Amino acid sequence: MAKNVKIGTHDGTFHCDEALACFMLKTLPRYKDAVILRSRDMNILDTCDIVVDVGGEYNPSKHRYDHHMRDFNESVSTVIKKPGYDWTMKLSSAGLIYCHFGHEIIKHLIPQANDSDVELIFKYIYNTFIKEIDGIDNGVPMFNEEPVYRIVTDLSSRVKFLNPAWNSKDINVDSQFLKAVELTGQELVQHINYAANVWLPARSIVQEAIDKRFEVDPSGEIIELLQYVPWSQHLHEIEKEQNVQPPLKFVIFGSSGSYRVQGIPIKHNSFVCRLFLPKHWGGLRDEKLASASGMKDVIFVHSERFIGAHRTREGAITMAREALALEKAISDNNSN
């Protein structure tokens, strides 16, 4: 029976979104052996069990997932009407299929993941992978102004290059489309595996550091990672979810035989810290930094003051404490 299942999409020039949509469907057991029919003939599409990126209809109850209609304006927030799914980017066919089948796909690819992990991975994959495809396919600009340069090695561009050129001969478009399905699928699986096996395990380490923050310093504003992991995104999400107070200011972690103290940014991927290391430390190293800070065994403070280093754990914590103390002194002085 599975061999009679049909996935419909449009013929002609293909794009990243429907290639990825087809791959996502074929990861699921009920569509694993489905035949992909590429056509714009409604008589053919009407015979398909599911249709993506063509047909002029978005109707999940009928498994019709086109997004090209004039009045189509669906996003993650309108399709998945749950708290925490706040993306408003207009969906492509890839985004539509991901919204409706993504949790199931992740669970199938990462069977050991519990429901909470699947939720976290789903959001991570949308934000770091699917959203890009939705934006490109719908012509959503990344910037308000003209970019200084353009990226032409992104996934959507690589799919575009698989289409036969205007002067090519004897190229089978359907065979090229299947290459695009495989290409997009490999990247999706790679991103999901990374999310499940690299990104997600880091969350528990960040959570533990936050839970033990008052053991590091009574202020509760300094955390220590027992091993370095990608921490910024997890930290900001955990702070928001658990209303962590007071706001965290510095993170301490070991690095190449020394210890780093890094200011926590105001938001993930920002270069602006909630609190920088003291201004008179900026750009100094070794003896000059020791003289300016009054501390032994200091190594450096970056000129932008978002990060510094000390030869010992205790020294790195002291650097963070000095920054907190200076902030408090300035605040008390301004209030008097």
mmCIF file of C-alpha atoms in Angstrom:
data_model
loop_
_atom_site.group_PDB
_atom_site.id
_atom_site.type_symbol
_atom_site.label_atom_id
_atom_site.label_comp_id
_atom_site.label_asym_id
_atom_site.label_seq_id
_atom_site.Cartn_x
_atom_site.Cartn_y
_atom_site.Cartn_z
ATOM 1 C CA MET A 1 0.000 0.000 0.000
ATOM 2 C CA ALA A 2 2.834 2.405 0.834
ATOM 3 C CA LYS A 3 4.152 2.105 -2.717
ATOM 4 C CA ASN A 4 0.936 3.751 -3.971
ATOM 5 C CA VAL A 5 1.397 6.870 -1.822
ATOM 6 C CA LYS A 6 2.050 10.002 -3.855
ATOM 7 C CA ILE A 7 3.654 13.314 -2.925
ATOM 8 C CA GLY A 8 2.822 16.076 -5.361
ATOM 9 C CA THR A 9 4.821 19.215 -6.075
ATOM 10 C CA HIS A 10 5.273 21.486 -9.086
ATOM 11 C CA ASP A 11 7.375 20.723 -12.145
ATOM 12 C CA GLY A 12 9.801 23.072 -13.895
ATOM 13 C CA THR A 13 12.351 25.082 -11.915
ATOM 14 C CA PHE A 14 12.617 23.732 -8.365
ATOM 15 C CA HIS A 15 13.530 25.489 -5.149
ATOM 16 C CA CYS A 16 14.965 24.666 -1.779
ATOM 17 C CA ASP A 17 11.655 24.776 0.074
ATOM 18 C CA GLU A 18 9.755 22.073 -1.807
ATOM 19 C CA ALA A 19 12.870 19.881 -2.096
ATOM 20 C CA LEU A 20 13.277 19.997 1.683
ATOM 21 C CA ALA A 21 9.533 19.558 2.222
ATOM 22 C CA CYS A 22 9.628 16.348 0.169
ATOM 23 C CA PHE A 23 12.641 15.076 2.097
ATOM 24 C CA MET A 24 10.985 15.774 5.449
ATOM 25 C CA LEU A 25 7.886 13.857 4.414
ATOM 26 C CA LYS A 26 9.923 10.908 3.185
ATOM 27 C CA THR A 27 11.645 10.573 6.574
ATOM 28 C CA LEU A 28 8.288 9.462 7.977
ATOM 29 C CA PRO A 29 7.263 5.797 7.625
ATOM 30 C CA ARG A 30 3.946 6.543 5.888
ATOM 31 C CA TYR A 31 5.687 8.536 3.154
ATOM 32 C CA LYS A 32 8.999 6.662 3.053
ATOM 33 C CA ASP A 33 8.238 4.843 -0.199
ATOM 34 C CA ALA A 34 6.064 7.547 -1.701
ATOM 35 C CA VAL A 35 6.467 8.514 -5.337
ATOM 36 C CA ILE A 36 7.100 12.222 -5.953
ATOM 37 C CA LEU A 37 4.991 13.539 -8.833
ATOM 38 C CA ARG A 38 6.101 16.869 -10.261
ATOM 39 C CA SER A 39 3.298 18.603 -12.154
ATOM 40 C CA ARG A 40 1.051 21.656 -12.227
ATOM 41 C CA ASP A 41 -1.836 19.683 -13.717
ATOM 42 C CA MET A 42 -4.580 19.668 -11.097
ATOM 43 C CA ASN A 43 -5.940 16.389 -12.439
ATOM 44 C CA ILE A 44 -2.604 14.798 -11.488
ATOM 45 C CA LEU A 45 -2.189 16.676 -8.212
ATOM 46 C CA ASP A 46 -5.687 15.670 -7.125
ATOM 47 C CA THR A 47 -4.557 12.029 -7.167
ATOM 48 C CA CYS A 48 -1.777 12.761 -4.653
ATOM 49 C CA ASP A 49 -2.011 11.970 -0.953
ATOM 50 C CA ILE A 50 -0.196 15.180 -0.066
ATOM 51 C CA VAL A 51 0.725 18.233 -2.160
ATOM 52 C CA VAL A 52 3.390 20.834 -1.337
ATOM 53 C CA ASP A 53 4.247 24.207 -2.910
ATOM 54 C CA VAL A 54 1.614 24.020 -5.618
ATOM 55 C CA GLY A 55 -2.152 23.716 -6.031
ATOM 56 C CA GLY A 56 -3.288 27.080 -4.692
ATOM 57 C CA GLU A 57 -4.557 25.675 -1.413
ATOM 58 C CA TYR A 58 -3.487 25.476 2.214
ATOM 59 C CA ASN A 59 -5.699 22.946 3.955
ATOM 60 C CA PRO A 60 -4.012 20.621 6.460
ATOM 61 C CA SER A 61 -7.113 18.430 6.760
ATOM 62 C CA LYS A 62 -6.701 17.588 3.060
ATOM 63 C CA HIS A 63 -2.873 17.612 3.211
ATOM 64 C CA ARG A 64 -2.576 20.538 0.844
ATOM 65 C CA TYR A 65 0.359 22.816 1.656
ATOM 66 C CA ASP A 66 0.792 25.632 -0.859
ATOM 67 C CA HIS A 67 1.833 29.121 0.228
ATOM 68 C CA HIS A 68 1.619 31.139 -2.984
ATOM 69 C CA MET A 69 -1.948 32.423 -2.592
ATOM 70 C CA ARG A 70 -2.519 36.170 -2.370
ATOM 71 C CA ASP A 71 -4.198 35.913 1.037
ATOM 72 C CA PHE A 72 -1.711 33.425 2.521
ATOM 73 C CA ASN A 73 0.054 34.888 5.545
ATOM 74 C CA GLU A 74 0.670 31.904 7.814
ATOM 75 C CA SER A 75 3.616 31.823 10.193
ATOM 76 C CA VAL A 76 4.773 29.545 12.998
ATOM 77 C CA SER A 77 2.765 31.654 15.452
ATOM 78 C CA THR A 78 -0.500 31.190 13.518
ATOM 79 C CA VAL A 79 -0.041 27.503 12.701
ATOM 80 C CA ILE A 80 1.249 26.409 16.124
ATOM 81 C CA LYS A 81 -0.867 28.438 18.486
ATOM 82 C CA LYS A 82 1.141 27.784 21.625
ATOM 83 C CA PRO A 83 3.253 30.003 23.897
ATOM 84 C CA GLY A 84 6.890 30.130 22.847
ATOM 85 C CA TYR A 85 6.192 29.734 19.121
ATOM 86 C CA ASP A 86 6.374 33.438 18.366
ATOM 87 C CA TRP A 87 7.986 33.553 14.895
ATOM 88 C CA THR A 88 6.043 35.715 12.450
ATOM 89 C CA MET A 89 8.049 35.037 9.273
ATOM 90 C CA LYS A 90 5.763 34.031 6.396
ATOM 91 C CA LEU A 91 6.134 30.293 5.816
ATOM 92 C CA SER A 92 7.340 28.565 2.666
ATOM 93 C CA SER A 93 6.287 25.004 1.876
ATOM 94 C CA ALA A 94 9.275 23.833 3.957
ATOM 95 C CA GLY A 95 8.065 25.870 6.918
ATOM 96 C CA LEU A 96 4.525 24.564 6.528
ATOM 97 C CA ILE A 97 5.607 20.932 6.463
ATOM 98 C CA TYR A 98 7.968 21.552 9.381
ATOM 99 C CA CYS A 99 5.191 23.145 11.461
ATOM 100 C CA HIS A 100 2.801 20.274 10.843
ATOM 101 C CA PHE A 101 5.240 17.353 10.890
ATOM 102 C CA GLY A 102 8.445 18.673 12.483
ATOM 103 C CA HIS A 103 7.889 17.292 15.977
ATOM 104 C CA GLU A 104 7.142 13.869 14.531
ATOM 105 C CA ILE A 105 10.177 14.043 12.228
ATOM 106 C CA ILE A 106 12.513 14.922 15.106
ATOM 107 C CA LYS A 107 11.086 12.137 17.258
ATOM 108 C CA HIS A 108 11.603 9.691 14.394
ATOM 109 C CA LEU A 109 15.197 10.806 13.760
ATOM 110 C CA ILE A 110 16.088 11.131 17.462
ATOM 111 C CA PRO A 111 14.011 8.371 19.120
ATOM 112 C CA GLN A 112 15.704 8.804 22.507
ATOM 113 C CA ALA A 113 14.490 12.420 22.782
ATOM 114 C CA ASN A 114 11.678 13.011 25.269
ATOM 115 C CA ASP A 115 8.827 15.419 24.539
ATOM 116 C CA SER A 116 10.576 18.333 26.242
ATOM 117 C CA ASP A 117 13.751 17.752 24.231
ATOM 118 C CA VAL A 118 11.743 17.520 21.006
ATOM 119 C CA GLU A 119 10.179 20.926 21.763
ATOM 120 C CA LEU A 120 13.588 22.500 22.328
ATOM 121 C CA ILE A 121 15.093 20.914 19.200
ATOM 122 C CA PHE A 122 12.066 21.933 17.105
ATOM 123 C CA LYS A 123 12.473 25.588 18.091
ATOM 124 C CA TYR A 124 16.236 25.513 17.600
ATOM 125 C CA ILE A 125 15.962 23.988 14.105
ATOM 126 C CA TYR A 126 13.292 26.444 13.019
ATOM 127 C CA ASN A 127 15.242 29.438 14.239
ATOM 128 C CA THR A 128 18.633 28.360 12.868
ATOM 129 C CA PHE A 129 17.668 26.495 9.679
ATOM 130 C CA ILE A 130 14.064 26.551 8.457
ATOM 131 C CA LYS A 131 13.491 30.284 8.993
ATOM 132 C CA GLU A 132 16.299 31.094 6.551
ATOM 133 C CA ILE A 133 14.611 28.997 3.858
ATOM 134 C CA ASP A 134 11.222 30.588 4.554
ATOM 135 C CA GLY A 135 12.722 34.071 4.324
ATOM 136 C CA ILE A 136 14.626 33.456 1.105
ATOM 137 C CA ASP A 137 11.749 31.729 -0.671
ATOM 138 C CA ASN A 138 9.310 34.502 0.264
ATOM 139 C CA GLY A 139 11.742 37.280 -0.658
ATOM 140 C CA VAL A 140 12.008 38.682 2.859
ATOM 141 C CA PRO A 141 15.096 40.962 2.997
ATOM 142 C CA MET A 142 17.645 40.383 5.760
ATOM 143 C CA PHE A 143 18.419 44.101 6.011
ATOM 144 C CA ASN A 144 16.685 47.416 5.450
ATOM 145 C CA GLU A 145 19.635 48.597 3.366
ATOM 146 C CA GLU A 146 21.563 47.042 0.496
ATOM 147 C CA PRO A 147 24.111 44.539 1.896
ATOM 148 C CA VAL A 148 27.822 45.127 1.327
ATOM 149 C CA TYR A 149 28.104 41.625 -0.180
ATOM 150 C CA ARG A 150 25.796 38.737 -0.953
ATOM 151 C CA ILE A 151 26.008 35.116 0.173
ATOM 152 C CA VAL A 152 25.768 32.698 -2.760
ATOM 153 C CA THR A 153 26.766 29.465 -1.013
ATOM 154 C CA ASP A 154 23.641 29.116 1.152
ATOM 155 C CA LEU A 155 21.431 26.043 0.821
ATOM 156 C CA SER A 156 18.832 27.782 -1.334
ATOM 157 C CA SER A 157 21.540 28.944 -3.745
ATOM 158 C CA ARG A 158 23.033 25.459 -3.986
ATOM 159 C CA VAL A 159 19.613 24.067 -4.832
ATOM 160 C CA LYS A 160 19.195 26.781 -7.449
ATOM 161 C CA PHE A 161 22.451 25.718 -9.135
ATOM 162 C CA LEU A 162 21.098 22.173 -9.523
ATOM 163 C CA ASN A 163 18.455 23.457 -11.943
ATOM 164 C CA PRO A 164 19.429 23.004 -15.601
ATOM 165 C CA ALA A 165 21.064 26.105 -17.040
ATOM 166 C CA TRP A 166 19.407 27.900 -19.928
ATOM 167 C CA ASN A 167 21.967 26.491 -22.375
ATOM 168 C CA SER A 168 22.328 23.002 -20.917
ATOM 169 C CA LYS A 169 21.412 19.939 -22.972
ATOM 170 C CA ASP A 170 20.085 16.509 -22.110
ATOM 171 C CA ILE A 171 19.609 17.287 -18.411
ATOM 172 C CA ASN A 172 16.827 15.380 -16.641
ATOM 173 C CA VAL A 173 15.089 17.938 -14.402
ATOM 174 C CA ASP A 174 13.411 15.311 -12.235
ATOM 175 C CA SER A 175 16.759 13.630 -11.547
ATOM 176 C CA GLN A 176 18.209 17.003 -10.593
ATOM 177 C CA PHE A 177 15.267 17.599 -8.286
ATOM 178 C CA LEU A 178 15.957 14.336 -6.466
ATOM 179 C CA LYS A 179 19.543 15.529 -5.969
ATOM 180 C CA ALA A 180 18.086 18.662 -4.381
ATOM 181 C CA VAL A 181 15.893 16.548 -2.105
ATOM 182 C CA GLU A 182 18.970 14.607 -0.976
ATOM 183 C CA LEU A 183 21.077 17.758 -0.543
ATOM 184 C CA THR A 184 18.512 19.592 1.580
ATOM 185 C CA GLY A 185 17.795 16.447 3.566
ATOM 186 C CA GLN A 186 21.429 15.850 4.447
ATOM 187 C CA GLU A 187 21.677 19.368 5.848
ATOM 188 C CA LEU A 188 18.463 19.024 7.842
ATOM 189 C CA VAL A 189 19.597 15.740 9.391
ATOM 190 C CA GLN A 190 23.007 17.244 10.164
ATOM 191 C CA HIS A 191 21.371 20.191 11.937
ATOM 192 C CA ILE A 192 18.968 17.964 13.893
ATOM 193 C CA ASN A 193 21.802 15.667 14.989
ATOM 194 C CA TYR A 194 23.831 18.689 16.070
ATOM 195 C CA ALA A 195 20.882 20.075 18.004
ATOM 196 C CA ALA A 196 20.214 16.759 19.742
ATOM 197 C CA ASN A 197 23.783 15.652 20.435
ATOM 198 C CA VAL A 198 25.772 18.895 20.815
ATOM 199 C CA TRP A 199 23.522 21.889 21.429
ATOM 200 C CA LEU A 200 20.903 20.330 23.718
ATOM 201 C CA PRO A 201 23.289 18.543 26.150
ATOM 202 C CA ALA A 202 24.936 21.915 26.813
ATOM 203 C CA ARG A 203 21.685 23.167 28.341
ATOM 204 C CA SER A 204 21.986 20.925 31.408
ATOM 205 C CA ILE A 205 25.515 22.236 32.053
ATOM 206 C CA VAL A 206 24.302 25.836 31.840
ATOM 207 C CA GLN A 207 21.323 24.986 34.042
ATOM 208 C CA GLU A 208 23.606 23.476 36.681
ATOM 209 C CA ALA A 209 25.801 26.574 36.619
ATOM 210 C CA ILE A 210 22.775 28.811 37.153
ATOM 211 C CA ASP A 211 21.441 26.586 39.942
ATOM 212 C CA LYS A 212 24.798 26.835 41.775
ATOM 213 C CA ARG A 213 25.414 30.541 41.160
ATOM 214 C CA PHE A 214 25.146 31.518 44.822
ATOM 215 C CA GLU A 215 27.915 29.029 45.629
ATOM 216 C CA VAL A 216 30.231 30.945 43.306
ATOM 217 C CA ASP A 217 29.418 34.379 44.712
ATOM 218 C CA PRO A 218 26.807 35.603 47.209
ATOM 219 C CA SER A 219 25.548 38.150 44.699
ATOM 220 C CA GLY A 220 24.199 35.381 42.469
ATOM 221 C CA GLU A 221 25.411 37.371 39.458
ATOM 222 C CA ILE A 222 28.395 35.170 38.561
ATOM 223 C CA ILE A 223 28.118 31.626 37.214
ATOM 224 C CA GLU A 224 30.831 29.056 36.577
ATOM 225 C CA LEU A 225 30.710 26.500 33.767
ATOM 226 C CA LEU A 226 32.356 23.254 34.858
ATOM 227 C CA GLN A 227 33.290 22.795 31.190
ATOM 228 C CA TYR A 228 33.019 25.196 28.292
ATOM 229 C CA VAL A 229 29.897 24.760 26.165
ATOM 230 C CA PRO A 230 27.915 27.068 23.847
ATOM 231 C CA TRP A 231 26.109 28.844 26.672
ATOM 232 C CA SER A 232 24.667 32.208 25.634
ATOM 233 C CA GLN A 233 21.401 31.097 24.008
ATOM 234 C CA HIS A 234 20.653 28.577 26.743
ATOM 235 C CA LEU A 235 21.423 31.110 29.470
ATOM 236 C CA HIS A 236 19.053 33.734 28.085
ATOM 237 C CA GLU A 237 16.270 31.195 27.556
ATOM 238 C CA ILE A 238 16.641 29.713 31.052
ATOM 239 C CA GLU A 239 16.705 33.197 32.619
ATOM 240 C CA LYS A 240 13.452 34.067 30.872
ATOM 241 C CA GLU A 241 11.733 30.742 31.570
ATOM 242 C CA GLN A 242 12.690 30.657 35.268
ATOM 243 C CA ASN A 243 12.741 34.407 35.975
ATOM 244 C CA VAL A 244 16.306 34.212 37.254
ATOM 245 C CA GLN A 245 17.064 37.134 39.568
ATOM 246 C CA PRO A 246 19.200 39.110 39.869
ATOM 247 C CA PRO A 247 20.237 39.203 36.198
ATOM 248 C CA LEU A 248 23.483 37.339 35.611
ATOM 249 C CA LYS A 249 26.515 39.494 34.807
ATOM 250 C CA PHE A 250 29.559 37.230 34.311
ATOM 251 C CA VAL A 251 30.390 33.663 33.358
ATOM 252 C CA ILE A 252 33.630 31.914 34.408
ATOM 253 C CA PHE A 253 35.104 28.962 32.514
ATOM 254 C CA GLY A 254 38.432 27.220 32.102
ATOM 255 C CA SER A 255 40.376 27.632 28.865
ATOM 256 C CA SER A 256 43.825 26.284 27.915
ATOM 257 C CA GLY A 257 45.226 26.171 31.417
ATOM 258 C CA SER A 258 43.776 29.513 32.490
ATOM 259 C CA TYR A 259 40.332 30.869 33.387
ATOM 260 C CA ARG A 260 38.200 33.295 31.425
ATOM 261 C CA VAL A 261 35.736 35.802 32.822
ATOM 262 C CA GLN A 262 33.244 36.947 30.213
ATOM 263 C CA GLY A 263 30.517 39.540 30.435
ATOM 264 C CA ILE A 264 27.044 38.235 29.654
ATOM 265 C CA PRO A 265 25.527 40.013 26.630
ATOM 266 C CA ILE A 266 22.218 41.861 26.903
ATOM 267 C CA LYS A 267 20.810 39.320 24.449
ATOM 268 C CA HIS A 268 22.074 36.299 22.566
ATOM 269 C CA ASN A 269 24.586 37.211 19.824
ATOM 270 C CA SER A 270 24.889 40.796 21.040
ATOM 271 C CA PHE A 271 28.315 42.373 21.576
ATOM 272 C CA VAL A 272 26.920 44.655 24.274
ATOM 273 C CA CYS A 273 27.377 43.265 27.791
ATOM 274 C CA ARG A 274 25.148 43.839 30.781
ATOM 275 C CA LEU A 275 28.319 44.781 32.608
ATOM 276 C CA PHE A 276 31.809 45.167 31.149
ATOM 277 C CA LEU A 277 35.063 44.680 32.992
ATOM 278 C CA PRO A 278 36.461 47.953 34.440
ATOM 279 C CA LYS A 279 37.383 50.594 31.893
ATOM 280 C CA HIS A 280 40.899 51.126 33.226
ATOM 281 C CA TRP A 281 41.677 47.425 32.595
ATOM 282 C CA GLY A 282 40.767 47.512 28.910
ATOM 283 C CA GLY A 283 43.493 46.450 26.482
ATOM 284 C CA LEU A 284 46.070 45.682 29.187
ATOM 285 C CA ARG A 285 48.115 42.506 29.691
ATOM 286 C CA ASP A 286 50.348 40.904 32.315
ATOM 287 C CA GLU A 287 52.365 43.405 34.400
ATOM 288 C CA LYS A 288 50.486 46.472 33.170
ATOM 289 C CA LEU A 289 47.164 44.832 33.965
ATOM 290 C CA ALA A 290 48.463 43.678 37.356
ATOM 291 C CA SER A 291 49.461 47.245 38.158
ATOM 292 C CA ALA A 292 46.113 48.676 37.047
ATOM 293 C CA SER A 293 43.996 46.034 38.778
ATOM 294 C CA GLY A 294 46.068 45.368 41.864
ATOM 295 C CA MET A 295 45.864 41.618 41.221
ATOM 296 C CA LYS A 296 48.632 39.104 40.614
ATOM 297 C CA ASP A 297 48.597 36.476 37.851
ATOM 298 C CA VAL A 298 46.202 38.379 35.598
ATOM 299 C CA ILE A 299 46.709 37.649 31.898
ATOM 300 C CA PHE A 300 44.689 40.108 29.814
ATOM 301 C CA VAL A 301 41.512 42.105 29.396
ATOM 302 C CA HIS A 302 40.250 42.656 25.865
ATOM 303 C CA SER A 303 40.234 46.251 24.670
ATOM 304 C CA GLU A 304 36.417 46.047 24.403
ATOM 305 C CA ARG A 305 36.336 44.694 28.002
ATOM 306 C CA PHE A 306 33.848 41.899 27.330
ATOM 307 C CA ILE A 307 36.345 39.197 28.327
ATOM 308 C CA GLY A 308 39.490 38.793 30.416
ATOM 309 C CA ALA A 309 41.682 35.993 31.758
ATOM 310 C CA HIS A 310 43.453 34.967 34.942
ATOM 311 C CA ARG A 311 45.769 32.071 35.693
ATOM 312 C CA THR A 312 43.515 30.784 38.487
ATOM 313 C CA ARG A 313 39.815 30.152 38.997
ATOM 314 C CA GLU A 314 39.771 32.256 42.149
ATOM 315 C CA GLY A 315 41.466 35.104 40.295
ATOM 316 C CA ALA A 316 38.879 35.048 37.507
ATOM 317 C CA ILE A 317 36.072 35.173 40.059
ATOM 318 C CA THR A 318 37.830 38.069 41.795
ATOM 319 C CA MET A 319 37.982 39.966 38.500
ATOM 320 C CA ALA A 320 34.214 39.570 38.132
ATOM 321 C CA ARG A 321 33.656 40.596 41.755
ATOM 322 C CA GLU A 322 35.771 43.726 41.276
ATOM 323 C CA ALA A 323 33.642 44.705 38.294
ATOM 324 C CA LEU A 324 30.455 44.178 40.330
ATOM 325 C CA ALA A 325 31.860 46.191 43.230
ATOM 326 C CA LEU A 326 32.832 49.061 40.943
ATOM 327 C CA GLU A 327 29.343 49.101 39.397
ATOM 328 C CA LYS A 328 27.779 49.213 42.871
ATOM 329 C CA ALA A 329 30.100 52.025 43.965
ATOM 330 C CA ILE A 330 29.190 54.075 40.905
ATOM 331 C CA SER A 331 25.486 53.382 41.444
ATOM 332 C CA ASP A 332 25.657 54.357 45.122
ATOM 333 C CA ASN A 333 27.555 57.537 44.264
ATOM 334 C CA ASN A 334 24.964 58.527 41.653
ATOM 335 C CA SER A 335 22.131 57.959 44.087
ATOM 336 C CA ASN A 336 23.655 60.244 46.738
#
